[in-house]
Coordinates of C-alpha atoms in Angstrom, one line a residue:
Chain A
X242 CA -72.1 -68.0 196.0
X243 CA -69.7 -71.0 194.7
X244 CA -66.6 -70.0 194.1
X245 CA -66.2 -71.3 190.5
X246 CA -63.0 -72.4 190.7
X247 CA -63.6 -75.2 192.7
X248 CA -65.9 -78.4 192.3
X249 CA -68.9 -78.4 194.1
X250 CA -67.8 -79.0 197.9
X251 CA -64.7 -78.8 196.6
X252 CA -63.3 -82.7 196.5
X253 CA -63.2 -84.3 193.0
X254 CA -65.9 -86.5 191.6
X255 CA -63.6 -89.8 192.2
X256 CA -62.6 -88.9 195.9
X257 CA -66.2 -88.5 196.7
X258 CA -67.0 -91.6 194.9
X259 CA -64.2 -93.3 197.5
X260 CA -65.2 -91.2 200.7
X261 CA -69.0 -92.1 200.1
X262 CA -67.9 -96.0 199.4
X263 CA -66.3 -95.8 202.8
X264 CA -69.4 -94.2 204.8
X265 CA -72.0 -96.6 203.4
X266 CA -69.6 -99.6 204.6
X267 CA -68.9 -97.6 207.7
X268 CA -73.0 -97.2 208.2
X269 CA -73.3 -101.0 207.4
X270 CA -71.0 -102.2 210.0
X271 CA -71.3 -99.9 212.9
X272 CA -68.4 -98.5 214.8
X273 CA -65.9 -100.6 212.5
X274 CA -63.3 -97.9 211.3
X275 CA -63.5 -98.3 207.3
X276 CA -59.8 -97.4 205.9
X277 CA -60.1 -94.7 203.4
X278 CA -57.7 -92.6 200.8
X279 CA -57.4 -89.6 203.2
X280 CA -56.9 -86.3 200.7
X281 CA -54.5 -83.5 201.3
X282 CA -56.9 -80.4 202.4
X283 CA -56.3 -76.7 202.1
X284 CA -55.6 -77.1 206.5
X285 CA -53.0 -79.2 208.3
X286 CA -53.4 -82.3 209.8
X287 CA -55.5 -81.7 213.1
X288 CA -57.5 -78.7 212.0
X289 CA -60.6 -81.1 210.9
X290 CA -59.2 -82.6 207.8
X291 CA -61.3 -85.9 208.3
X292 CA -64.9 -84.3 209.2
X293 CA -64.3 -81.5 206.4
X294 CA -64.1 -84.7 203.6
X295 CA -67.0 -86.3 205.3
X296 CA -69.1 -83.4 205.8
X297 CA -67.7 -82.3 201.8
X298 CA -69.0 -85.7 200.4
X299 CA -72.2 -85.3 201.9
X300 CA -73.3 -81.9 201.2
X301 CA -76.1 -81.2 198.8
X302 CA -76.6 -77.5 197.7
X303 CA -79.8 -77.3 200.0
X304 CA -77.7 -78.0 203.4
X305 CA -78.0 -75.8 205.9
X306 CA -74.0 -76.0 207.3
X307 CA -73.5 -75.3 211.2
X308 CA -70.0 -76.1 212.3
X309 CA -68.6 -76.0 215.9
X310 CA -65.6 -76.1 218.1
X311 CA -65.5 -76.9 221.6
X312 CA -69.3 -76.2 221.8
X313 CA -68.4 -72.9 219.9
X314 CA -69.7 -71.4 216.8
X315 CA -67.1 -68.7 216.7
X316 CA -63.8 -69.9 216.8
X317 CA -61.3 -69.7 214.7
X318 CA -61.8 -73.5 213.7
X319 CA -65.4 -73.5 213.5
X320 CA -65.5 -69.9 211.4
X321 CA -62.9 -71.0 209.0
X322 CA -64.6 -74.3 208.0
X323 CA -67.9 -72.7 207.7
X324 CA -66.4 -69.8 205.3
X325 CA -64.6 -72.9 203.3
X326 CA -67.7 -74.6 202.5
X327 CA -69.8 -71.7 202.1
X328 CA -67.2 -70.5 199.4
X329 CA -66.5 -73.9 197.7
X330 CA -70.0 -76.0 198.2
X331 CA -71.8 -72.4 198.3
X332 CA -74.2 -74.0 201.3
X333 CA -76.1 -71.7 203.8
X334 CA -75.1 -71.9 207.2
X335 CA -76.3 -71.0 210.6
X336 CA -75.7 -70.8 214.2
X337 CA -78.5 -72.8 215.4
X338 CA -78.8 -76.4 215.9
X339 CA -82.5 -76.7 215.4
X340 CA -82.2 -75.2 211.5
X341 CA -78.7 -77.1 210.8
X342 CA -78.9 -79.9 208.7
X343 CA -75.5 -80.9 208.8
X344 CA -73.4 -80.5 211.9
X345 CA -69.4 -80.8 211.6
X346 CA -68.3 -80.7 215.5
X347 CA -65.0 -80.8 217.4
X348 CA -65.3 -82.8 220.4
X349 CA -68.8 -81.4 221.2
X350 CA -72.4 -83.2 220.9
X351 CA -74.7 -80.2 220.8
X352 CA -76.9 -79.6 223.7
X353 CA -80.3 -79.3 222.3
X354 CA -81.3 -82.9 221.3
X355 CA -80.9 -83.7 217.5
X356 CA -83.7 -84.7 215.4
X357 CA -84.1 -87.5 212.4
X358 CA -82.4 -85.9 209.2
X359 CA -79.6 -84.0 211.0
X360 CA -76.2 -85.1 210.4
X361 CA -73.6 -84.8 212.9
X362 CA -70.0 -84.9 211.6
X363 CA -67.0 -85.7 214.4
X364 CA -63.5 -84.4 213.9
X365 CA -61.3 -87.6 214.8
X366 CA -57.7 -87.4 215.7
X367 CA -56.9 -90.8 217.3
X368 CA -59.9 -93.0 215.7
X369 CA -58.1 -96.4 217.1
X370 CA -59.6 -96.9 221.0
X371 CA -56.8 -99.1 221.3
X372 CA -54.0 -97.1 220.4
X373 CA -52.7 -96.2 223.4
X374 CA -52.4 -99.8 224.7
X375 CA -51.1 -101.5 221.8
X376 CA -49.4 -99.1 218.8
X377 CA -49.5 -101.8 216.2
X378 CA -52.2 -101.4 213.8
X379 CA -51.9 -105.3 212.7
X380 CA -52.1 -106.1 216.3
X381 CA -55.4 -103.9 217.4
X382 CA -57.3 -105.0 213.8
X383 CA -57.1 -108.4 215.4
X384 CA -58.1 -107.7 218.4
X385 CA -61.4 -106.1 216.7
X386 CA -61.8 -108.9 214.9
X387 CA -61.9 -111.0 217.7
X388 CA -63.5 -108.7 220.1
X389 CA -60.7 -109.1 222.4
X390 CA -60.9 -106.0 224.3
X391 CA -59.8 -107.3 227.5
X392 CA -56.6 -104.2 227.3
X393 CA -59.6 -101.8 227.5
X394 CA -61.0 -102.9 230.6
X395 CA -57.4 -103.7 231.9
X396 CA -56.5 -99.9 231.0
X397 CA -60.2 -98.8 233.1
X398 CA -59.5 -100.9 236.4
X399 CA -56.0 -99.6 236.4
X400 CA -57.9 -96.2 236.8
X401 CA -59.9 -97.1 239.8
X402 CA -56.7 -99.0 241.2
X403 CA -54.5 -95.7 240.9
X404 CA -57.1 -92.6 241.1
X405 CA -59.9 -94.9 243.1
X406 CA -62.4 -94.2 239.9
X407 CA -62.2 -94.2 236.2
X408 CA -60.3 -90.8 235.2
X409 CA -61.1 -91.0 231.4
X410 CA -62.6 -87.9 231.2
X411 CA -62.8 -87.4 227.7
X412 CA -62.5 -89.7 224.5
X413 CA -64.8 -92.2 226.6
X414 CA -64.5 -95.5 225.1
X415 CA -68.0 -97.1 223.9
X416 CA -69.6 -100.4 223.0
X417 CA -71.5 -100.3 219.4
X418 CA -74.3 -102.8 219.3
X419 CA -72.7 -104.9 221.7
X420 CA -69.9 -105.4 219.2
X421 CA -67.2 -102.8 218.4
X422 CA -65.5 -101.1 220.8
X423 CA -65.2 -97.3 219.3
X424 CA -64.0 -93.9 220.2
X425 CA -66.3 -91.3 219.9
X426 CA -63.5 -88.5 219.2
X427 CA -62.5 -86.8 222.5
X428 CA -66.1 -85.4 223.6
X429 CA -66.3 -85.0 226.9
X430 CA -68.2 -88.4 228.8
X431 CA -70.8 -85.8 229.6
X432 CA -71.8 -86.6 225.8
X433 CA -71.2 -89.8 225.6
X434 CA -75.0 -90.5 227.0
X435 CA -76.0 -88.9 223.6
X436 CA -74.4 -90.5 221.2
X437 CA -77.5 -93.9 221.5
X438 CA -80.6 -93.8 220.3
X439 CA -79.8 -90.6 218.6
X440 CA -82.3 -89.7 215.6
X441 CA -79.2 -88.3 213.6
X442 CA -76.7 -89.9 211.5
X443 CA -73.1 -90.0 212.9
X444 CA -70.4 -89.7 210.7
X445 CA -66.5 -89.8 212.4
X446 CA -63.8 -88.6 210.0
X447 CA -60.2 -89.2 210.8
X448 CA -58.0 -87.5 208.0
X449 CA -54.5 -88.2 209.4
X450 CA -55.2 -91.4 210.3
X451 CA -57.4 -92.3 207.1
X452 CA -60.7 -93.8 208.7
X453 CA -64.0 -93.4 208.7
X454 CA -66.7 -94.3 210.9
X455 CA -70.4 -94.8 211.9
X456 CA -73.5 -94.7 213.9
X457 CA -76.4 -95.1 212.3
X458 CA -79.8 -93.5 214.2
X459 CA -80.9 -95.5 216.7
X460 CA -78.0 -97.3 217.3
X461 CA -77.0 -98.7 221.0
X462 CA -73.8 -97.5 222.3
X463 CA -72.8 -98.1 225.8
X464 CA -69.8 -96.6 227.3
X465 CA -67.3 -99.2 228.6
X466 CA -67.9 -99.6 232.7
X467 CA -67.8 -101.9 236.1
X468 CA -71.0 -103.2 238.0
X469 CA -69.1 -101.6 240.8
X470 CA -68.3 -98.6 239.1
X471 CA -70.9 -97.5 236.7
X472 CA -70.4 -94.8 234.1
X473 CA -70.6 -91.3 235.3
X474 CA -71.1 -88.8 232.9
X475 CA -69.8 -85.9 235.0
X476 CA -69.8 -82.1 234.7
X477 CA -68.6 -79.1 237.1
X478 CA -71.0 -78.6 240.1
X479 CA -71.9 -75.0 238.8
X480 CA -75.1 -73.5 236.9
X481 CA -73.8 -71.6 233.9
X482 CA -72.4 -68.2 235.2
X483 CA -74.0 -66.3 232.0
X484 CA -77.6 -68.1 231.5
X485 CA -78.2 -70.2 235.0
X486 CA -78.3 -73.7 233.0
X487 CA -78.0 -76.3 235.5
X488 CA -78.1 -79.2 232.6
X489 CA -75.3 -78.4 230.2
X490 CA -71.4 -78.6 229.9
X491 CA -69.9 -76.0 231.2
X492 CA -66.4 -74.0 230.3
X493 CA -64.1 -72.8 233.3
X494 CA -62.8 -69.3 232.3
X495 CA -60.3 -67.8 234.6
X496 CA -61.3 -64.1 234.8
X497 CA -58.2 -62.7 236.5
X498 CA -54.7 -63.5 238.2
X499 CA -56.5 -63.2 241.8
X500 CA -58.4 -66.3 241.3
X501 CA -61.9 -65.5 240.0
X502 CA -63.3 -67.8 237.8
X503 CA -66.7 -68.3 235.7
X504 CA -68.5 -71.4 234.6
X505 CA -70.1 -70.9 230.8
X506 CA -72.1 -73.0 229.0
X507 CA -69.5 -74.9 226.3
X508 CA -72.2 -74.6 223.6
X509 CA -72.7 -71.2 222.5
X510 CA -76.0 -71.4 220.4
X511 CA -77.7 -73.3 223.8
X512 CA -76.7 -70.3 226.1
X513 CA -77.4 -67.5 224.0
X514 CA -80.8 -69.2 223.0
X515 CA -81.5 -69.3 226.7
X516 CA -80.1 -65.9 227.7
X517 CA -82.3 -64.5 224.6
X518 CA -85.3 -66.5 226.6
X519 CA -84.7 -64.7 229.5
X520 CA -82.9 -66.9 231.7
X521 CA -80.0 -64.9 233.8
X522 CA -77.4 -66.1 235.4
X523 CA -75.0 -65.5 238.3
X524 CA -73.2 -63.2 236.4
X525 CA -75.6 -62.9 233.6
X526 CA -75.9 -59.0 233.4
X527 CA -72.6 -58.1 233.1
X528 CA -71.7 -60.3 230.1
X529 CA -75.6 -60.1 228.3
X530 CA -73.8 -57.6 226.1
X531 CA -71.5 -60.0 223.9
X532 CA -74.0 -62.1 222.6
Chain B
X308 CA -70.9 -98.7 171.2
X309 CA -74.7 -97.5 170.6
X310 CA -75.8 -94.0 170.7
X311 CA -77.9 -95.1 173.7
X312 CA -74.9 -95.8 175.5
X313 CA -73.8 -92.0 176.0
X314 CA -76.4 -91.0 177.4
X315 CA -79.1 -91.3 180.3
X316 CA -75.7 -89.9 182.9
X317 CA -75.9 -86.9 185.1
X318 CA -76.2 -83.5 183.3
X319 CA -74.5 -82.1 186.7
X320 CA -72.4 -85.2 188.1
X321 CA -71.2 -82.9 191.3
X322 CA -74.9 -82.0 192.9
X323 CA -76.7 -84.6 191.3
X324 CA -74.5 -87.5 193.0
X325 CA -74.7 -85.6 195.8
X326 CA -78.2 -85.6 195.9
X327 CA -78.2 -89.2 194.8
X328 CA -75.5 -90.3 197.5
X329 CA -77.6 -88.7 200.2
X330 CA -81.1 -90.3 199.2
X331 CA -78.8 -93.8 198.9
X332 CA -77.2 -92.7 202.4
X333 CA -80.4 -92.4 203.9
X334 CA -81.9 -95.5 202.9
X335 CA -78.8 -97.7 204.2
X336 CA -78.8 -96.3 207.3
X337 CA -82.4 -96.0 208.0
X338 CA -83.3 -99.6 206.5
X339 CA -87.1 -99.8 205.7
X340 CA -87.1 -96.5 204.5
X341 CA -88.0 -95.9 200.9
X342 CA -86.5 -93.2 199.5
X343 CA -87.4 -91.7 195.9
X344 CA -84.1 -90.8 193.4
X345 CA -83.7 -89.0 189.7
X346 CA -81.4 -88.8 187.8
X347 CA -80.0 -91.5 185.7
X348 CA -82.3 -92.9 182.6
X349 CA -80.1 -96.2 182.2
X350 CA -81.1 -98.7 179.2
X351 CA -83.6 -101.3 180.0
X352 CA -83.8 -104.1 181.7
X353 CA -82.5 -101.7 184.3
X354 CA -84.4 -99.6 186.4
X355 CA -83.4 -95.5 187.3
X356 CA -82.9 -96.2 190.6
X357 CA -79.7 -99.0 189.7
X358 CA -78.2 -96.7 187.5
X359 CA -78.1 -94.1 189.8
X360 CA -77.0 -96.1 192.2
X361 CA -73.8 -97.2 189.9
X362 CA -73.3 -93.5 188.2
X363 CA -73.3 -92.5 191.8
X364 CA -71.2 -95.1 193.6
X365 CA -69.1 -96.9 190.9
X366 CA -65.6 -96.3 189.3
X367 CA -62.8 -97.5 187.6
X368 CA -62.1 -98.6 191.1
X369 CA -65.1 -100.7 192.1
X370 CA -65.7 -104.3 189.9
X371 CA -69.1 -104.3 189.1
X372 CA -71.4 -107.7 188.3
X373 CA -74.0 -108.0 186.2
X374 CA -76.2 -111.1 186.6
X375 CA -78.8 -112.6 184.1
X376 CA -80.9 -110.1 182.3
X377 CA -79.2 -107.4 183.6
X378 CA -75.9 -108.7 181.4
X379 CA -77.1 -106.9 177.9
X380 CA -74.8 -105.5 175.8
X381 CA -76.7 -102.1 175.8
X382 CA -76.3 -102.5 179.9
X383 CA -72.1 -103.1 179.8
X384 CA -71.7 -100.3 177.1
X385 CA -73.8 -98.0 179.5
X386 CA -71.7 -98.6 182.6
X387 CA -68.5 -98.6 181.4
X388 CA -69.1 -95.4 179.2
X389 CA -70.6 -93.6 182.3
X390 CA -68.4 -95.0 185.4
X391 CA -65.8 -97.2 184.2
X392 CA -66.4 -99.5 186.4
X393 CA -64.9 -103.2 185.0
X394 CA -67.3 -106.2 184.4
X395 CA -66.2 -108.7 186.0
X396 CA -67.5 -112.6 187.7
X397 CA -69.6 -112.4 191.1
X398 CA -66.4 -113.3 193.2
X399 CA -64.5 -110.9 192.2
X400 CA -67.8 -107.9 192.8
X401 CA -67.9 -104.5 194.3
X402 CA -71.1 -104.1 193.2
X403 CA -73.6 -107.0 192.0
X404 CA -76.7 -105.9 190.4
X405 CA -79.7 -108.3 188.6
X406 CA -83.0 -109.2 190.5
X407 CA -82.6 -111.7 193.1
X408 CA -83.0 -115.0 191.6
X409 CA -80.6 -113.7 188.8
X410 CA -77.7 -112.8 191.8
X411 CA -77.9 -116.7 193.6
X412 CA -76.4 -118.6 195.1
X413 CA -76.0 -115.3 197.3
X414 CA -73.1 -116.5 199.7
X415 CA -70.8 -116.7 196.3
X416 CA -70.2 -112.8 197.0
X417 CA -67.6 -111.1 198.8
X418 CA -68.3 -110.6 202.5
X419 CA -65.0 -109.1 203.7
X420 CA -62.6 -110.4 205.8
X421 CA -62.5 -110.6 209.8
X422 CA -59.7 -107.7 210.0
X423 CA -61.4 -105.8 206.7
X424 CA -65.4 -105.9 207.1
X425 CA -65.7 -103.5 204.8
X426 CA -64.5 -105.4 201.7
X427 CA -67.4 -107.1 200.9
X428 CA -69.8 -106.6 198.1
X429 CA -73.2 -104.0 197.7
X430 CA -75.7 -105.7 195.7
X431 CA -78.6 -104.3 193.6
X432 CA -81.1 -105.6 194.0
X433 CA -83.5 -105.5 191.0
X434 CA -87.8 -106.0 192.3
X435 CA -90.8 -105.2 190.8
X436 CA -91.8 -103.2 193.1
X437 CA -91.4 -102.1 196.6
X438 CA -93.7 -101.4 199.8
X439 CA -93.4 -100.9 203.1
X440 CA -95.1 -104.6 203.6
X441 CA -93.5 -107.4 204.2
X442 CA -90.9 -109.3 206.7
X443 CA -89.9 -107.4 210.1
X444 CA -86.4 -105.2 209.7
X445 CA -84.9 -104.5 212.9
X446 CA -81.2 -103.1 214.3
X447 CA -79.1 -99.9 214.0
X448 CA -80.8 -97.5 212.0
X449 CA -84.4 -98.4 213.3
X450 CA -86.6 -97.2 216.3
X451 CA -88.5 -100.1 217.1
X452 CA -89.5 -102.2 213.9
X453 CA -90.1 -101.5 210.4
X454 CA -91.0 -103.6 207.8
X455 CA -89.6 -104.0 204.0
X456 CA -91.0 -106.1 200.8
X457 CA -88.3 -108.4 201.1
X458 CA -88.2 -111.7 198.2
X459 CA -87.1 -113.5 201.1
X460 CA -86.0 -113.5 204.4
X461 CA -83.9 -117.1 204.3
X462 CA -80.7 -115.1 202.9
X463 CA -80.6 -112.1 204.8
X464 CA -81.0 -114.1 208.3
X465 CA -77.8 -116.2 206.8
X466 CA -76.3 -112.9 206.1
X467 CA -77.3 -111.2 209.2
X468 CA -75.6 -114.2 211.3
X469 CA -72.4 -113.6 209.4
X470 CA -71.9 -110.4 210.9
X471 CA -69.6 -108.1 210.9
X472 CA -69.1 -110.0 207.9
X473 CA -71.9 -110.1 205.1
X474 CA -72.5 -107.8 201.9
X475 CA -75.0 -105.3 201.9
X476 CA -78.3 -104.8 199.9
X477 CA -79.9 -101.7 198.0
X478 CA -82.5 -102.5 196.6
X479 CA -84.4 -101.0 193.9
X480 CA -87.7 -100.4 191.4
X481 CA -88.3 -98.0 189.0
X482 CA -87.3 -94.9 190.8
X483 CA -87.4 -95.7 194.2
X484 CA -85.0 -98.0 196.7
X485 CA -84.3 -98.9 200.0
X486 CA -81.4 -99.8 201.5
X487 CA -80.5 -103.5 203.4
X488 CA -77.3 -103.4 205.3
X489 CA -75.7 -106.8 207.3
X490 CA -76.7 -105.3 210.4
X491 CA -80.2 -105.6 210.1
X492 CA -82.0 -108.0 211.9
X493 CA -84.7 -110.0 209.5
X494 CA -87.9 -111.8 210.9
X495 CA -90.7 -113.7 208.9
X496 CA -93.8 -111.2 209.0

């Protein structure tokens, strides 16, 4: 039920107006970051304030609302945005990908492939790609406007000259339609593969930093690379420890103080949905139980 | 002010603009897709699809242009009562709305500037109707091709080549719209 003293999803009329401005100029240009009137929200800075005003101007009382952190359904960050817009937008929400209509996500693309009609919302902290190698904002909104983005390749050789191959890992820069350079939040590169040609909307919210940001389906995005040193998208050499998946991004989880370790599948909806199908893995019987 | 003028609004401005915004969100960045809105009973000459798209998108904020017909006294009453949104000359437009001969010359709206892309104007495109026949759509937001009832294609290849610069298009009949944003790529049929 709606908690009646609030507004529907919980933002005023006006800063929905604004928010909704900003994602239809965000969807018309993509991967341009369209500046917007950032609210104060009932969490600090950092805890999703961006994605929870995207996903809150958005929602229509028919969504189905999954939220995730990390892959995860049921941390603290995922739980407590799910029970804030299940209390203030009154939405139903769910666990699984397939039956989600809106996604809000930190720094996760879901593993099972999205489908047309599915939003995905990204939790931004650092929307600027170029903010590491040149802090001023007048300086870096030229250098999009002129698509000079030599720094960023600069910044990726010096990888390969220091570590012998790119060590981005994570926060991956990307190439929008041959266009904008963009980061895609820090998802692991592993996603970055998924984020063109998807069949769902992506919507980037940056709340500290006051931008929003696009893709529209079907858009191209190519992650910044070399001839001689094509884009990986890496994982750990393991199958998942609790449901054998070869395919999906996988958690380390130390286990005790002599060393042991376990590999788990970061998204917690694709491993339990495939422990549930019967797949085991290496140590798939003891830890069945916690699903 | 007419009695006409206070009403034809939303009933329930928090889930019907939401509803509205995500019909008007889908068209825009699916272009080619015709999407089918209710909501807003605005006074003639402008169709429910318009004036939801102005209850739903304009403020006090966002300058709003009426061109030709669409500039009745019945029509300025309407929107400033329900959004209040200020008239104002094409230059100066967040939103432009009339049917397309009424809104040219076309390149004397806003198209944002190299550092701000996203200050240039939406217009409104008022037709008679809409189908999915007509010139080729291509770009972000499409799988292969799709095709749109477009009144021309001239413009929106001028507008296309402007990009990241160029305003955007939703366009509109009776209770249905589709959205045109600079991005997309548009070929003679």
């Amino acid at each position: 039920m709606t908690d009646q003293s609030y507004n529907f999803a919980y933002l005023d009329e006006q800063t929905k107006r604004m928010i909704r401005r900003a994602i239809l100029k965000g969807v018309a240009v993509p991967g341009y970051q369209v500046p917007f009137a950032s609210r104060e929200m009932p969490m600090p800075y950092g805890w999703g304030t961006g994605g929870v005003q995207v996903t809150a101007a958005c929602l229509v009382p028919e969504d189905v609302l999954k939220v995730i952190d990390q892959g995860a359904d049921d941390t603290t960050n995922a739980v407590s945005i799910r029970k804030f817009f299940q209390r203030t937008a009154g939405v139903a929400t769910t666990e699984a990908t397939a039956e989600a209509t809106v996604i809000q996500t930190r720094h996760r693309i879901p593993e099972q492939a999205l489908t047309a009609g599915q939003i995905l919302v990204y939790q931004v902290p650092i929307p600027e790609p170029l903010r590491f190698l040149e802090p001023r904002e007048t300086e870096t909104r030229k250098m999009h406007s002129l698509e000079e983005y030599g720094l960023m390749h600069v910044k990726l050789y010096e990888d390969i000259a220091r570590h012998g191959s790119i060590a981005t890992a994570y926060a991956y820069p990307v190439r929008v339609e041959g266009r904008y350079v963009m980061d895609p939040s820090p998802i692991p590169k592993f996603d970055n593969p998924k984020l063109s040609d998807s069949p769902a909307l992506q919507l980037f919210g940056a709340g500290r930093e006051q931008r929003i940001y696009a893709l529209p389906p079907f858009t191209r995005v190519v992650s910044l690379d070399f001839d001689d040193h094509p884009f990986d998208p890496s994982k750990a050499p393991h199958d998942c420890d609790l449901c054998g998946a070869a395919e999906s991004y996988l958690d380390e989880v130390i286990t005790d103080d002599a060393g042991s370790r376990m590999f788990v599948c970061s998204d917690t909806d694709f491993c339990r949905s495939r422990r549930e199908a019967g797949h085991v893995g290496r140590l798939g019987e003891t830890a069945g139980g916690g699903a | 002010m007419t009695h006409d003028a206070l009403t034809g609004g939303f009933s329930d401005a928090p889930t019907q603009s939401a509803r509205a915004f995500r019909a008007i969100l889908d068209a825009l960045s699916r272009p080619g897709t015709i999407v089918t809105v209710t909501g807003a009973t605005p006074p003639a000459p402008l169709s429910q699809a318009a004036g939801l798209v102005l209850l739903t998108l304009a403020d006090g904020t966002t300058p709003v242009h009426l061109a030709g017909a669409a500039d009745t006294p019945a029509v300025r009453d309407w929107i400033t009562f329900h959004t209040g949104a200020p008239l104002v000359a094409a230059a100066q437009a967040t939103f432009a709305l009339g049917t397309w001969d009424a809104l040219a010359p076309h390149d004397r709206f806003a198209i944002g500037t190299p550092e701000y892309p996203d200050r240039a104007a939406t217009l409104i495109v008022e037709l008679p109707s809409l189908s999915s026949r007509g010139p080729q759509l291509s770009g972000p937001g499409i799988r292969d091709r799709a095709t749109l009832s477009l009144p021309e294609t001239a413009a929106f290849k001028a507008n296309h080549a402007l990009f990241p610069l160029g305003f955007d298009c939703i366009l509109t009949a009776g209770n249905r719209l589709a959205g045109l944003p600079r991005s997309t790529k548009v070929e003679s049929a």
